[in-house]
PDB file of C-alpha atoms and ligand atoms in Angstrom:
ATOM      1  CA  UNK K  13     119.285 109.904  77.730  1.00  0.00           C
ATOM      2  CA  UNK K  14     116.555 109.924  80.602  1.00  0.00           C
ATOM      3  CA  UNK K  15     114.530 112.504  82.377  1.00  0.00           C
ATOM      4  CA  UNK K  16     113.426 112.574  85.911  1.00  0.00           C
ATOM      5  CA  UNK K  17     111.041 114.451  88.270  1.00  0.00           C
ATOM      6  CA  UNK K  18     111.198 114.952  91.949  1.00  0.00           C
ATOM      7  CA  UNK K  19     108.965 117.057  94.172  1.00  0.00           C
ATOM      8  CA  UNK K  20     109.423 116.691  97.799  1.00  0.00           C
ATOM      9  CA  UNK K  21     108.256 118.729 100.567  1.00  0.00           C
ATOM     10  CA  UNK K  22     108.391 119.552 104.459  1.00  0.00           C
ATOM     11  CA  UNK K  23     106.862 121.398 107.133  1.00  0.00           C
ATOM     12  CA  UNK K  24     108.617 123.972 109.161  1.00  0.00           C
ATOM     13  CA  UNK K  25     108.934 123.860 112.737  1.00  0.00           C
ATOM     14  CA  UNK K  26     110.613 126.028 115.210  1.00  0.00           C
ATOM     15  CA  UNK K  27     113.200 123.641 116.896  1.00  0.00           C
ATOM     16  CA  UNK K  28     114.875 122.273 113.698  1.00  0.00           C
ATOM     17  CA  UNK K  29     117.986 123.943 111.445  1.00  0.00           C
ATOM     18  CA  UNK K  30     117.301 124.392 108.284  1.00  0.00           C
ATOM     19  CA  UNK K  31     119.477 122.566 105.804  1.00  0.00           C
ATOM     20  CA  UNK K  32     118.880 122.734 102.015  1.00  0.00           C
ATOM     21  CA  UNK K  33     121.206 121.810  99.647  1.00  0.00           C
ATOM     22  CA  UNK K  34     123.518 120.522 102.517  1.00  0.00           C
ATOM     23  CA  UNK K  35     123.701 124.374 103.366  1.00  0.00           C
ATOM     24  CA  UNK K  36     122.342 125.211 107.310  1.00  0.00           C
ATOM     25  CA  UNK K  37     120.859 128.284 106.343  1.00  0.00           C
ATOM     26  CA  UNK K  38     120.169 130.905 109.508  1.00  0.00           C
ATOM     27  CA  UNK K  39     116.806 130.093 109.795  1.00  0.00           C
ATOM     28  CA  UNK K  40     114.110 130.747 113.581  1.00  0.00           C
ATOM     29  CA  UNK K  41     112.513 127.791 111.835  1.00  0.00           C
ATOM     30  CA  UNK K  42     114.240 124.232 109.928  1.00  0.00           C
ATOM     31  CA  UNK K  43     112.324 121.615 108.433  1.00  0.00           C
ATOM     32  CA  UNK K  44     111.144 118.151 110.294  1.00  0.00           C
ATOM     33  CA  UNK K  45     111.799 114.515 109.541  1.00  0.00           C
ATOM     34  CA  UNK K  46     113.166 111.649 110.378  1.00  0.00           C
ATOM     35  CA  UNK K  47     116.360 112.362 108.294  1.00  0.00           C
ATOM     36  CA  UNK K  48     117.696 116.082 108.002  1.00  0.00           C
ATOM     37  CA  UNK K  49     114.832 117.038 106.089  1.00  0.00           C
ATOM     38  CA  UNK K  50     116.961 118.607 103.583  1.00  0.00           C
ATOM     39  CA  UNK K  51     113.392 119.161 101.182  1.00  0.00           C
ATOM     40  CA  UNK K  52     116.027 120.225  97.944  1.00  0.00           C
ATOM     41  CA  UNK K  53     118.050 117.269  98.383  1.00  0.00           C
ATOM     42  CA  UNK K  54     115.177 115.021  98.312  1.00  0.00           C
ATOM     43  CA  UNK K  55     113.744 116.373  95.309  1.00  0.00           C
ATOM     44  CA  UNK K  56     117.264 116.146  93.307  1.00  0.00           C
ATOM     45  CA  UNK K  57     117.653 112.452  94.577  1.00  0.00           C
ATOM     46  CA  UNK K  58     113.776 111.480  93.145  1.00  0.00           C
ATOM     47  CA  UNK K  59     114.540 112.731  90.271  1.00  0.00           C
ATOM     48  CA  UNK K  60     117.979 111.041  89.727  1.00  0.00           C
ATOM     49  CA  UNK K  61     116.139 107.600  90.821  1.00  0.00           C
ATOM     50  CA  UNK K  62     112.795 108.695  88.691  1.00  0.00           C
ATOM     51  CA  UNK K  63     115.293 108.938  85.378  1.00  0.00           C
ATOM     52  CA  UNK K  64     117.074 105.633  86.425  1.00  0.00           C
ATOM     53  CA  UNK K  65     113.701 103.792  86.651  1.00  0.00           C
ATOM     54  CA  UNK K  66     114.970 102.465  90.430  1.00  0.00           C
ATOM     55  CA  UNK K  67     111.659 104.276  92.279  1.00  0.00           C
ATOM     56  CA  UNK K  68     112.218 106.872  94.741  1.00  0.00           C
ATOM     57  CA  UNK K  69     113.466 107.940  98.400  1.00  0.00           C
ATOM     58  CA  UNK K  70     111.099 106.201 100.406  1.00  0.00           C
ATOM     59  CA  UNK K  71     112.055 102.909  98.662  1.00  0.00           C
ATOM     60  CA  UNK K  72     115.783 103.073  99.372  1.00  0.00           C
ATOM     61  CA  UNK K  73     115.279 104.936 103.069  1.00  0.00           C
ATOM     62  CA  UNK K  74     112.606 103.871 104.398  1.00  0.00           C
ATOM     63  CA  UNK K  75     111.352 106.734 107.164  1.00  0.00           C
ATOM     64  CA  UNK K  76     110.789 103.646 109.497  1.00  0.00           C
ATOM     65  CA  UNK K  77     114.581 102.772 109.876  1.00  0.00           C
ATOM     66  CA  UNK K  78     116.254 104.309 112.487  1.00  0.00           C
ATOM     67  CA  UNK K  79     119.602 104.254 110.625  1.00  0.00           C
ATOM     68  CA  UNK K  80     117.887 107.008 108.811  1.00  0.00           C
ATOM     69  CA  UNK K  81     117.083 109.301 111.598  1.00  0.00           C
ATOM     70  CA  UNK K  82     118.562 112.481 111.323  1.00  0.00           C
ATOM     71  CA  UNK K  83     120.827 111.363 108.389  1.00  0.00           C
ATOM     72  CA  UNK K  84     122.659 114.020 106.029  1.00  0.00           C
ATOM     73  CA  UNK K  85     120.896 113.633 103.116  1.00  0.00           C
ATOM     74  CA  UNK K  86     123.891 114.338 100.881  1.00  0.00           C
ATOM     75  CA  UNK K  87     125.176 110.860 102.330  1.00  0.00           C
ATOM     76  CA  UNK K  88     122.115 109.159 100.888  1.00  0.00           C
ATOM     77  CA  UNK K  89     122.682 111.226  97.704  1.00  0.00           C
ATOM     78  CA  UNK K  90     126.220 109.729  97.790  1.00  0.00           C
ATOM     79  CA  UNK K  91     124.296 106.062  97.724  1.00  0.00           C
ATOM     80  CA  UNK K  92     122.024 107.226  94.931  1.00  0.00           C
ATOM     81  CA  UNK K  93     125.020 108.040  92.726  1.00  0.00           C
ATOM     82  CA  UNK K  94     126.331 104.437  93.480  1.00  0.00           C
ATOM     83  CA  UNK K  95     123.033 102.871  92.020  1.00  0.00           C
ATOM     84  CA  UNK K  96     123.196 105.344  89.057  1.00  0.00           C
ATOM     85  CA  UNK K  97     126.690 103.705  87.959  1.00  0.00           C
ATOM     86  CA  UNK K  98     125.976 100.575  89.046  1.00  0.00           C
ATOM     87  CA  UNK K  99     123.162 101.424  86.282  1.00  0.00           C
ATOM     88  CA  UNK K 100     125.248 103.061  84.082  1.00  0.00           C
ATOM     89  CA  UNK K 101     124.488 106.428  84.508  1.00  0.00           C
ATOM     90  CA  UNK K 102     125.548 109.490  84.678  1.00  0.00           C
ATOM     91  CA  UNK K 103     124.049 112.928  85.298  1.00  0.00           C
ATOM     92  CA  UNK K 104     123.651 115.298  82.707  1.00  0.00           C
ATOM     93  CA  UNK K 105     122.392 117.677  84.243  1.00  0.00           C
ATOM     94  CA  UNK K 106     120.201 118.719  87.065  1.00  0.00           C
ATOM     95  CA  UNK K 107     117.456 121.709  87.406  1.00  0.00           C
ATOM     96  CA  UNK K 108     115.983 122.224  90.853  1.00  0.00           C
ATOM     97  CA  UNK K 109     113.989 125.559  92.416  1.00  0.00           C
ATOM     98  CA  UNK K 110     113.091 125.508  95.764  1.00  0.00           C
ATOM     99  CA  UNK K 111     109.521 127.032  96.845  1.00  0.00           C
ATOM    100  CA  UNK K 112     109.599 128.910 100.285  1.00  0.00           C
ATOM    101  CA  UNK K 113     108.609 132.564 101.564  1.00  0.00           C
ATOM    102  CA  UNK K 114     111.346 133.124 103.809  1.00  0.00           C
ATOM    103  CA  UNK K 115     114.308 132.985 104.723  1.00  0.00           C
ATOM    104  CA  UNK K 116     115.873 134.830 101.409  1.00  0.00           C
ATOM    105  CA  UNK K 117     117.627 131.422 100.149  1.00  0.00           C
ATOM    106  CA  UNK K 118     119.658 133.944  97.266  1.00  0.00           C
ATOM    107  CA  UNK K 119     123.153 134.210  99.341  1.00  0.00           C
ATOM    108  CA  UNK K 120     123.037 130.187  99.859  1.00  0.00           C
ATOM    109  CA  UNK K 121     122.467 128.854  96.501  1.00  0.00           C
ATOM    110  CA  UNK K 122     125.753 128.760  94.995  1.00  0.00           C
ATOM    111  CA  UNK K 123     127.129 127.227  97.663  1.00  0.00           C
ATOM    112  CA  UNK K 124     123.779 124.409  97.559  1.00  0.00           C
ATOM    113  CA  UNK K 125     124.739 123.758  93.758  1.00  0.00           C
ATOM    114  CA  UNK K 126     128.467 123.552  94.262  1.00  0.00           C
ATOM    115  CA  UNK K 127     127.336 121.092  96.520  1.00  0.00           C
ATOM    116  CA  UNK K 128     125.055 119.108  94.585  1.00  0.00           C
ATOM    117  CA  UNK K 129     127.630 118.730  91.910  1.00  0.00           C
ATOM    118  CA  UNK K 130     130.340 117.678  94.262  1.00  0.00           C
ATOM    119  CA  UNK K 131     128.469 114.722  95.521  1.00  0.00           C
ATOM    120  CA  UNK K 132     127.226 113.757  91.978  1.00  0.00           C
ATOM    121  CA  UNK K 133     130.331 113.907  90.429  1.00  0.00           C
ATOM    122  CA  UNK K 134     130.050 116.481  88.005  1.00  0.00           C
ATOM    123  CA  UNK K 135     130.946 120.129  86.871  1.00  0.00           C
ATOM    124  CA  UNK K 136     128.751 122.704  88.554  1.00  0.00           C
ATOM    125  CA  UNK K 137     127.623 124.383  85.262  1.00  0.00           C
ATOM    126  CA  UNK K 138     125.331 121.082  84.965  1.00  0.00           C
ATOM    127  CA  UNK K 139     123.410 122.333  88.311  1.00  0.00           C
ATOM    128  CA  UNK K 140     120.942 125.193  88.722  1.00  0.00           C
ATOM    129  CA  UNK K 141     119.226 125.624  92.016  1.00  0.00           C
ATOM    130  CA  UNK K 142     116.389 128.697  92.148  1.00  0.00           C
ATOM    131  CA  UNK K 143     114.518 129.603  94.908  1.00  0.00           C
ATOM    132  CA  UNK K 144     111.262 131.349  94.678  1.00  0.00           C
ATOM    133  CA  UNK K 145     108.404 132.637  96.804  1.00  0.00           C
ATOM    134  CA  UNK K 146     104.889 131.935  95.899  1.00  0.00           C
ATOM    135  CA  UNK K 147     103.706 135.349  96.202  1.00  0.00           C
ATOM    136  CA  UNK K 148     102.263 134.740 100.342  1.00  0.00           C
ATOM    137  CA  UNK K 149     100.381 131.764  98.578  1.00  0.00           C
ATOM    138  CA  UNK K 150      99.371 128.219  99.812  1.00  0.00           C
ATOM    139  CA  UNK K 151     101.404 126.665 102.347  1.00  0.00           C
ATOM    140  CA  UNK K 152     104.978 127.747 101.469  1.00  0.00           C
ATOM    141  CA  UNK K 153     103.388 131.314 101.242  1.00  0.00           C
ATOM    142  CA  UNK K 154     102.079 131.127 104.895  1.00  0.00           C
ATOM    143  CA  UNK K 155     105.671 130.247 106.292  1.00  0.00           C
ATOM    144  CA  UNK K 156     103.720 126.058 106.934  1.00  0.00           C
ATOM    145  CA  UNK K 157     106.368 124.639 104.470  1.00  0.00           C
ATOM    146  CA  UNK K 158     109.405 124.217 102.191  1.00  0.00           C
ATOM    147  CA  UNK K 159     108.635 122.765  98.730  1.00  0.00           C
ATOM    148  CA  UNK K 160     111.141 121.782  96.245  1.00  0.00           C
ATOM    149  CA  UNK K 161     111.107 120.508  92.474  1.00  0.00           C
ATOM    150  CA  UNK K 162     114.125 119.121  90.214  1.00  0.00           C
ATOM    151  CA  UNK K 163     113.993 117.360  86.831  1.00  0.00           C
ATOM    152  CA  UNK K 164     117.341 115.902  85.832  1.00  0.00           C
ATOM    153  CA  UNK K 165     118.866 114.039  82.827  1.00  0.00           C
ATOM    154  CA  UNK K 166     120.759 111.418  82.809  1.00  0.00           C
ATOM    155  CA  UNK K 167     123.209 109.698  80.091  1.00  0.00           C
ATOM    156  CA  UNK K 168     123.816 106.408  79.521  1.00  0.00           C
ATOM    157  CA  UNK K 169     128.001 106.393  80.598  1.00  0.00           C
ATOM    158  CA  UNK K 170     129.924 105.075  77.345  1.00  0.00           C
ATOM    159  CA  UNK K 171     132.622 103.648  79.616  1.00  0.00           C
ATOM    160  CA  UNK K 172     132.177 102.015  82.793  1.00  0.00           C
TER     161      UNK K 172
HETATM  162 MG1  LIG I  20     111.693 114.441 102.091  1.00  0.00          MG
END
């Protein structure tokens, strides 16, 4: 087995949806990048490549390449799960919480999860997404950002 770490995060802006966990939650502000800025997904797909030893995001989508701008990020998770079998991996499971004053994220994150676990292939029981303020705190407490954290394991697969 392997453990993995991802922390991403993104600022909010006024003329951008808000999409986390591949969920467009109602939102007056969304997040900016060059791909869909989806801040959870990000963090779920470093820590996937963190436990697989294959480096992170920014190695396999490069913010320079324009076949990356505005990309669904869930596609590029979809590519992340190739490399994982291709390493012979397989998730375990997957812990993520998401750092942001508002919106309230509660209603969404079933549906984020379910999500998550359909594009990695695996029972939703192995995915947990929280959400959390940070008490009007730092820049996710003044409305400037989205932050989100995941740690994962992964298991070697016994049968490729
Ligand atoms: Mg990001």
């Amino acid at each position: 087995m392997r453990i993995g770490h991802g922390y991403d995060v993104h600022r909010l802006v006024s003329d951008r949806p808000l999409v986390l966990g591949g969920v467009t939650v109602p939102s007056q502000m969304g997040l900016l990048g060059h791909s869909d800025a989806d801040v959870l997904v990000h963090a779920v797909m470093d820590a996937l490549l963190g436990a697989a030893g294959l480096g992170d995001i920014g190695r396999h989508f490069p913010d320079q390449d324009p076949s990356y701008l505005g990309a669904d990020s869930l596609k590029l998770l979809d590519h992340v799960m190739v490399l994982l079998r291709q390493n012979g991996w397989r998730v375990g499971n997957v812990d993520a919480t998401i750092l942001a004053q508002r919106p309230k994220l509660a209603p969404y994150l079933d549906q984020m999860r379910d999500n998550l676990a359909v594009r990695m292939g695996v029972e939703p029981e192995r995915v947990n997404v929280k959400a959390t303020t940070e008490e009007g705190l730092g820049f996710t407490g003044a409305g400037e950002g989205i932050a989100a954290h995941a740690v994962c394991l992964l298991e070697q697969r016994t049968t490729v």
